[in-house]
């Protein structure tokens, strides 16, 4: 009787593939999938560390926050550039992704949609596709869509309303600032720059801390990112204190007044400059009617930097001033997970329509 029940469950699983959304990001990886009647979101830092098991003497691997906390001196963030650039990084990314999906029970019998960055890097995109396709999930279908489009889906209504709209999406990620106009899902006038990024903000914060403390404190980029994520606020920033161990013994307590907020302020200014003076003129030259129409629609901000409190409002105000035209800016709830959640909605549509 038990065997018959198991066979029945397997048959049902074959008939009902699971719709899964994936964002394999430079800093965080997100997988979204339904579990019963609830859609669950799984997150982890995109990093891996290996160590030798003292009993078996075999090499073992740990990933995510566990790897970053336990092996900070040798943890690998294999997608720092946004994509697995070479075979070694692709192999490390595959190990990470396999462990992550296995730990979170992502089934082989699934329809997988994953979000990809707007980067002109065919080799890196091919490697990313291989990581997903060879992971053992997505046996029914695997598709990719632009990250900024996927991230905009949760921001523009229920279901897949964004697919049928004309709008601009700006992805404020760790490795790139990306912008694109979408017309019913079609990409128009893609733009990407690596000069204004979340990673660059982390470097600015580290430099600012050294300057603000008159050289007494030096922090690494990981600590700077933690400062940004925990204390970054363009609306109501509050100074905070931290303590470091001094060489030779003792501790040093210091207060950060401006280092974080100054870096964020610089980021908004430079992002506005890139959008107003590079991307939008490019769009206007190619599609003048679309350009005019998109400025009357909400501009969607996605990506990790869009999580910073007050950033959306500051970006809207400064972009409006730069363009001398009032624009509206919006963002999805939880921008870090929005791309994977949007991708999961697309996968859900494929499952519902059985287009696989």
Short mmCIF file of C-alpha atoms in Angstrom, two decimals:
data_model
loop_
_atom_site.label_atom_id
_atom_site.label_comp_id
_atom_site.label_asym_id
_atom_site.label_seq_id
_atom_site.Cartn_x
_atom_site.Cartn_y
_atom_site.Cartn_z
CA UNK A 1 0.00 0.00 0.00
CA UNK A 2 2.83 2.38 0.89
CA UNK A 3 4.57 1.73 -2.43
CA UNK A 4 1.36 2.51 -4.31
CA UNK A 5 0.98 5.80 -2.43
CA UNK A 6 4.58 6.74 -3.27
CA UNK A 7 4.01 5.94 -6.93
CA UNK A 8 0.87 8.08 -6.94
CA UNK A 9 2.77 11.00 -5.41
CA UNK A 10 5.51 10.64 -8.01
CA UNK A 11 2.94 10.63 -10.80
CA UNK A 12 1.37 13.80 -9.38
CA UNK A 13 4.80 15.41 -9.17
CA UNK A 14 5.45 14.58 -12.83
CA UNK A 15 2.13 16.14 -13.77
CA UNK A 16 2.69 19.25 -11.68
CA UNK A 17 6.16 20.72 -12.09
CA UNK A 18 7.13 23.38 -9.55
CA UNK A 19 7.56 26.98 -10.83
CA UNK A 20 10.89 28.32 -9.53
CA UNK A 21 12.45 31.78 -9.79
CA UNK A 22 16.21 32.26 -9.45
CA UNK A 23 18.55 35.22 -9.13
CA UNK A 24 22.17 34.13 -8.92
CA UNK A 25 23.64 37.45 -7.85
CA UNK A 26 27.10 38.82 -7.21
CA UNK A 27 26.39 39.37 -3.51
CA UNK A 28 23.22 37.36 -2.79
CA UNK A 29 21.47 34.47 -4.45
CA UNK A 30 17.71 34.12 -4.15
CA UNK A 31 15.44 31.19 -5.01
CA UNK A 32 11.65 31.48 -4.86
CA UNK A 33 9.36 28.44 -4.99
CA UNK A 34 5.95 27.38 -3.73
CA UNK A 35 5.74 25.05 -0.76
CA UNK A 36 2.16 23.92 -0.47
CA UNK A 37 0.00 27.05 -0.55
CA UNK A 38 2.88 29.37 0.43
CA UNK A 39 5.51 30.88 -1.86
CA UNK A 40 8.81 30.75 0.00
CA UNK A 41 11.93 32.84 -0.57
CA UNK A 42 15.39 31.46 0.18
CA UNK A 43 18.45 33.75 0.35
CA UNK A 44 22.19 33.27 0.83
CA UNK A 45 25.40 35.17 0.26
CA UNK A 46 26.88 34.05 -3.06
CA UNK A 47 30.09 32.67 -1.64
CA UNK A 48 31.84 29.39 -0.96
CA UNK A 49 34.69 28.19 1.24
CA UNK A 50 36.40 24.81 1.37
CA UNK A 51 38.17 23.08 4.24
CA UNK A 52 39.70 19.71 5.01
CA UNK A 53 37.68 17.37 7.20
CA UNK A 54 39.99 16.42 10.08
CA UNK A 55 38.50 12.91 10.30
CA UNK A 56 38.15 11.85 6.67
CA UNK A 57 40.80 14.25 5.29
CA UNK A 58 38.38 14.99 2.43
CA UNK A 59 37.74 18.48 1.13
CA UNK A 60 34.38 19.85 2.26
CA UNK A 61 32.53 22.98 1.21
CA UNK A 62 30.32 25.44 3.07
CA UNK A 63 28.42 28.31 1.49
CA UNK A 64 26.64 31.56 2.25
CA UNK A 65 26.75 33.31 5.62
CA UNK A 66 28.34 30.26 7.23
CA UNK A 67 31.28 30.41 4.81
CA UNK A 68 31.68 34.19 5.15
CA UNK A 69 31.63 34.07 8.96
CA UNK A 70 33.74 30.96 9.55
CA UNK A 71 36.31 31.35 6.76
CA UNK A 72 36.58 35.11 6.09
CA UNK A 73 40.24 34.81 5.05
CA UNK A 74 39.57 32.49 2.12
CA UNK A 75 35.88 32.70 1.27
CA UNK A 76 35.25 33.09 -2.47
CA UNK A 77 32.65 35.48 -3.87
CA UNK A 78 32.86 33.96 -7.32
CA UNK A 79 30.47 36.41 -9.03
CA UNK A 80 31.99 39.71 -7.90
CA UNK A 81 31.97 40.91 -11.52
CA UNK A 82 28.33 39.86 -11.90
CA UNK A 83 28.99 36.68 -13.90
CA UNK A 84 31.25 33.61 -13.71
CA UNK A 85 34.04 34.94 -15.93
CA UNK A 86 36.10 31.76 -16.36
CA UNK A 87 35.95 28.00 -15.91
CA UNK A 88 37.25 28.10 -12.33
CA UNK A 89 34.64 30.63 -11.19
CA UNK A 90 31.94 28.74 -13.09
CA UNK A 91 32.91 25.52 -11.30
CA UNK A 92 32.86 27.25 -7.91
CA UNK A 93 29.51 28.86 -8.72
CA UNK A 94 28.11 25.46 -9.71
CA UNK A 95 29.24 23.91 -6.42
CA UNK A 96 27.67 26.78 -4.49
CA UNK A 97 24.39 26.67 -6.43
CA UNK A 98 24.05 22.90 -6.17
CA UNK A 99 24.54 23.00 -2.39
CA UNK A 100 22.12 25.92 -2.04
CA UNK A 101 19.30 24.39 -4.11
CA UNK A 102 19.76 20.98 -2.49
CA UNK A 103 19.63 22.47 1.02
CA UNK A 104 16.37 24.25 0.17
CA UNK A 105 14.71 21.29 -1.53
CA UNK A 106 14.40 22.74 -5.05
CA UNK A 107 13.00 19.82 -7.08
CA UNK A 108 14.33 18.45 -10.33
CA UNK A 109 10.78 18.40 -11.68
CA UNK A 110 10.48 22.15 -12.06
CA UNK A 111 10.11 25.02 -14.48
CA UNK A 112 12.96 27.45 -13.74
CA UNK A 113 13.14 31.08 -14.79
CA UNK A 114 16.29 32.93 -13.83
CA UNK A 115 17.12 36.62 -13.99
CA UNK A 116 20.22 37.72 -15.91
CA UNK A 117 22.09 41.04 -15.78
CA UNK A 118 22.20 43.43 -18.72
CA UNK A 119 25.89 42.88 -19.44
CA UNK A 120 27.50 42.49 -22.86
CA UNK A 121 29.52 39.44 -21.86
CA UNK A 122 28.60 36.40 -23.91
CA UNK A 123 31.13 34.11 -22.23
CA UNK A 124 29.98 35.01 -18.73
CA UNK A 125 26.30 34.63 -19.65
CA UNK A 126 27.05 31.23 -21.20
CA UNK A 127 28.77 30.14 -18.00
CA UNK A 128 25.83 31.36 -15.93
CA UNK A 129 23.41 29.40 -18.12
CA UNK A 130 25.56 26.27 -17.68
CA UNK A 131 25.52 26.65 -13.89
CA UNK A 132 21.70 26.66 -13.92
CA UNK A 133 21.19 24.06 -16.62
CA UNK A 134 23.62 21.53 -15.13
CA UNK A 135 22.36 21.91 -11.57
CA UNK A 136 19.76 19.14 -11.77
CA UNK A 137 16.74 21.43 -11.45
CA UNK A 138 14.44 22.68 -14.20
CA UNK A 139 13.94 19.35 -15.94
CA UNK A 140 10.74 20.66 -17.58
CA UNK A 141 11.94 24.07 -18.76
CA UNK A 142 14.69 26.63 -18.11
CA UNK A 143 14.37 30.21 -19.38
CA UNK A 144 16.16 33.49 -18.67
CA UNK A 145 14.83 37.05 -18.63
CA UNK A 146 16.47 40.43 -17.88
CA UNK A 147 16.97 41.09 -14.20
CA UNK A 148 15.48 44.59 -14.34
CA UNK A 149 12.33 43.24 -16.03
CA UNK A 150 11.94 40.45 -13.47
CA UNK A 151 12.53 42.89 -10.63
CA UNK A 152 9.91 45.28 -11.99
CA UNK A 153 7.14 42.67 -12.05
CA UNK A 154 6.43 42.83 -8.28
CA UNK A 155 6.52 46.64 -8.44
CA UNK A 156 3.94 47.10 -11.20
CA UNK A 157 0.76 45.38 -10.11
CA UNK A 158 -0.24 41.80 -9.58
CA UNK A 159 0.54 38.92 -11.87
CA UNK A 160 2.54 39.88 -14.96
CA UNK A 161 1.09 43.35 -15.56
CA UNK A 162 4.61 44.73 -16.16
CA UNK A 163 4.99 42.59 -19.28
CA UNK A 164 2.22 44.56 -20.99
CA UNK A 165 3.48 48.03 -20.07
CA UNK A 166 5.93 50.59 -21.40
CA UNK A 167 8.30 51.84 -18.72
CA UNK A 168 11.90 52.37 -17.64
CA UNK A 169 13.62 50.06 -15.17
CA UNK A 170 16.89 50.88 -13.43
CA UNK A 171 18.75 48.08 -11.70
CA UNK A 172 21.00 49.34 -8.88
CA UNK A 173 23.12 46.28 -8.29
CA UNK A 174 26.43 45.47 -6.64
CA UNK A 175 28.41 45.24 -9.87
CA UNK A 176 26.54 47.41 -12.38
CA UNK A 177 24.07 50.23 -12.80
CA UNK A 178 21.72 49.07 -15.54
CA UNK A 179 18.86 50.84 -17.28
CA UNK A 180 16.45 49.77 -19.98
CA UNK A 181 13.18 50.87 -21.49
CA UNK A 182 10.67 48.05 -21.86
CA UNK A 183 7.86 47.88 -24.40
CA UNK A 184 5.63 44.90 -23.64
CA UNK A 185 8.66 42.99 -22.40
CA UNK A 186 10.89 44.00 -25.32
CA UNK A 187 14.18 45.64 -24.35
CA UNK A 188 14.82 49.05 -25.91
CA UNK A 189 18.06 51.00 -25.61
CA UNK A 190 19.92 48.95 -23.00
CA UNK A 191 22.49 50.74 -20.84
CA UNK A 192 25.03 49.44 -18.31
CA UNK A 193 27.99 50.91 -16.46
CA UNK A 194 30.34 49.48 -13.86
CA UNK A 195 31.43 52.88 -12.55
CA UNK A 196 28.43 53.48 -10.24
CA UNK A 197 27.77 50.35 -8.20
CA UNK A 198 27.00 49.01 -4.76
CA UNK A 199 30.53 47.59 -4.57
CA UNK A 200 31.93 51.04 -5.36
CA UNK A 201 29.87 52.49 -2.50
CA UNK A 202 31.49 49.96 -0.17
CA UNK A 203 34.94 51.17 -1.27
CA UNK A 204 33.92 54.78 -0.75
CA UNK A 205 32.68 53.98 2.74
CA UNK A 206 35.97 52.26 3.63
CA UNK A 207 37.96 55.26 2.37
CA UNK A 208 35.66 57.70 4.17
CA UNK A 209 36.03 55.84 7.47
CA UNK A 210 39.80 56.04 7.26
CA UNK A 211 39.58 59.76 6.52
CA UNK A 212 36.92 60.48 9.16
CA UNK A 213 38.95 58.69 11.87
CA UNK A 214 42.16 60.42 10.72
CA UNK A 215 43.74 57.12 9.74
CA UNK A 216 43.13 55.37 13.05
CA UNK A 217 40.58 52.92 11.60
CA UNK A 218 40.81 50.83 8.45
CA UNK A 219 37.93 48.55 7.52
CA UNK A 220 37.65 45.97 4.76
CA UNK A 221 35.02 46.00 2.03
CA UNK A 222 32.89 43.37 3.76
CA UNK A 223 32.65 45.52 6.90
CA UNK A 224 31.85 48.55 4.74
CA UNK A 225 29.00 46.61 3.11
CA UNK A 226 27.68 45.68 6.54
CA UNK A 227 27.78 49.35 7.59
CA UNK A 228 25.85 50.25 4.45
CA UNK A 229 23.21 47.55 4.91
CA UNK A 230 22.76 48.09 8.67
CA UNK A 231 23.09 51.87 8.93
CA UNK A 232 22.63 53.29 5.43
CA UNK A 233 19.77 55.80 5.43
CA UNK A 234 19.32 58.95 3.33
CA UNK A 235 16.17 59.88 5.19
CA UNK A 236 17.03 59.60 8.86
CA UNK A 237 20.68 58.64 9.26
CA UNK A 238 21.96 58.30 12.81
CA UNK A 239 25.66 58.24 13.77
CA UNK A 240 26.79 54.89 15.18
CA UNK A 241 29.75 53.52 17.10
CA UNK A 242 31.93 50.49 16.59
CA UNK A 243 34.92 48.94 18.35
CA UNK A 244 38.12 47.49 16.89
CA UNK A 245 40.97 45.58 18.48
CA UNK A 246 44.23 47.53 18.49
CA UNK A 247 47.64 46.03 17.72
CA UNK A 248 49.42 45.23 20.96
CA UNK A 249 46.22 44.94 22.97
CA UNK A 250 43.29 47.08 23.97
CA UNK A 251 40.35 48.32 21.97
CA UNK A 252 39.43 51.53 20.19
CA UNK A 253 35.86 52.80 20.07
CA UNK A 254 34.98 55.19 17.26
CA UNK A 255 31.89 56.96 15.96
CA UNK A 256 30.88 57.25 12.31
CA UNK A 257 29.20 60.57 11.57
CA UNK A 258 29.40 61.07 7.79
CA UNK A 259 31.27 58.20 6.11
CA UNK A 260 28.24 56.12 5.17
CA UNK A 261 25.78 58.86 4.30
CA UNK A 262 28.37 60.78 2.24
CA UNK A 263 29.06 57.68 0.14
CA UNK A 264 25.34 57.15 -0.43
CA UNK A 265 24.84 60.80 -1.33
CA UNK A 266 27.65 60.53 -3.89
CA UNK A 267 26.10 57.36 -5.29
CA UNK A 268 22.73 59.03 -5.91
CA UNK A 269 24.37 62.01 -7.60
CA UNK A 270 26.47 59.85 -9.89
CA UNK A 271 23.58 57.48 -10.68
CA UNK A 272 21.35 60.42 -11.60
CA UNK A 273 24.10 61.82 -13.81
CA UNK A 274 24.48 58.51 -15.68
CA UNK A 275 20.74 58.13 -16.21
CA UNK A 276 20.02 61.76 -17.12
CA UNK A 277 23.05 62.41 -19.32
CA UNK A 278 23.89 59.00 -20.79
CA UNK A 279 20.93 56.61 -20.82
CA UNK A 280 17.99 58.96 -21.42
CA UNK A 281 19.62 60.90 -24.32
CA UNK A 282 20.44 57.53 -25.89
CA UNK A 283 16.81 56.45 -25.52
CA UNK A 284 15.50 59.77 -26.88
CA UNK A 285 17.74 59.60 -29.95
CA UNK A 286 16.49 56.15 -30.85
CA UNK A 287 12.87 56.17 -29.69
CA UNK A 288 11.66 59.72 -29.10
CA UNK A 289 7.98 58.77 -28.65
CA UNK A 290 8.85 55.98 -26.22
CA UNK A 291 11.15 58.36 -24.34
CA UNK A 292 8.35 60.89 -23.84
CA UNK A 293 5.90 58.19 -22.82
CA UNK A 294 8.21 56.54 -20.28
CA UNK A 295 8.83 59.83 -18.46
CA UNK A 296 5.09 60.01 -17.75
CA UNK A 297 5.13 56.51 -16.25
CA UNK A 298 6.69 55.38 -12.96
CA UNK A 299 10.39 54.59 -13.27
CA UNK A 300 11.16 51.36 -11.40
CA UNK A 301 14.27 50.99 -9.24
CA UNK A 302 15.41 47.44 -8.51
CA UNK A 303 18.52 45.87 -7.02
CA UNK A 304 20.19 46.01 -3.63
CA UNK A 305 20.90 49.74 -3.51
CA UNK A 306 17.16 50.42 -3.87
CA UNK A 307 16.79 48.98 -0.34
CA UNK A 308 18.46 52.02 1.23
CA UNK A 309 15.82 54.09 3.09
CA UNK A 310 15.30 57.46 1.46
CA UNK A 311 17.25 56.59 -1.70
CA UNK A 312 14.15 56.31 -3.86
CA UNK A 313 12.88 59.74 -2.80
CA UNK A 314 16.28 61.37 -3.27
CA UNK A 315 16.71 59.79 -6.69
CA UNK A 316 13.27 61.00 -7.76
CA UNK A 317 13.91 64.56 -6.56
CA UNK A 318 17.38 64.86 -8.08
CA UNK A 319 16.44 63.25 -11.39
CA UNK A 320 13.43 65.58 -11.70
CA UNK A 321 15.71 68.56 -11.04
CA UNK A 322 18.31 67.38 -13.55
CA UNK A 323 15.69 66.79 -16.26
CA UNK A 324 13.64 69.87 -15.33
CA UNK A 325 10.69 67.52 -15.60
CA UNK A 326 8.83 65.92 -12.73
CA UNK A 327 9.18 62.16 -12.76
CA UNK A 328 7.79 59.45 -10.49
CA UNK A 329 10.03 56.72 -9.14
CA UNK A 330 8.86 53.49 -7.51
CA UNK A 331 10.39 50.26 -6.26
CA UNK A 332 9.17 46.79 -5.30
CA UNK A 333 8.96 45.73 -1.71
CA UNK A 334 12.20 43.97 -0.79
CA UNK A 335 14.18 44.94 -3.91
CA UNK A 336 16.90 42.34 -3.16
CA UNK A 337 14.48 39.45 -3.73
CA UNK A 338 12.26 41.14 -6.35
CA UNK A 339 14.03 39.71 -9.42
CA UNK A 340 13.64 36.12 -8.22
CA UNK A 341 10.02 36.76 -7.20
CA UNK A 342 9.24 38.21 -10.62
CA UNK A 343 10.98 35.30 -12.32
CA UNK A 344 8.89 32.90 -10.25
CA UNK A 345 5.70 34.57 -11.48
CA UNK A 346 6.84 34.03 -15.07
CA UNK A 347 7.59 30.38 -14.30
CA UNK A 348 4.15 30.07 -12.72
CA UNK A 349 2.57 31.33 -15.96
CA UNK A 350 4.45 28.69 -17.94
CA UNK A 351 3.19 25.98 -15.58
CA UNK A 352 -0.40 27.22 -15.68
CA UNK A 353 -0.42 27.38 -19.49
CA UNK A 354 1.64 24.15 -19.79
CA UNK A 355 3.99 25.86 -22.24
CA UNK A 356 6.93 23.52 -21.69
#
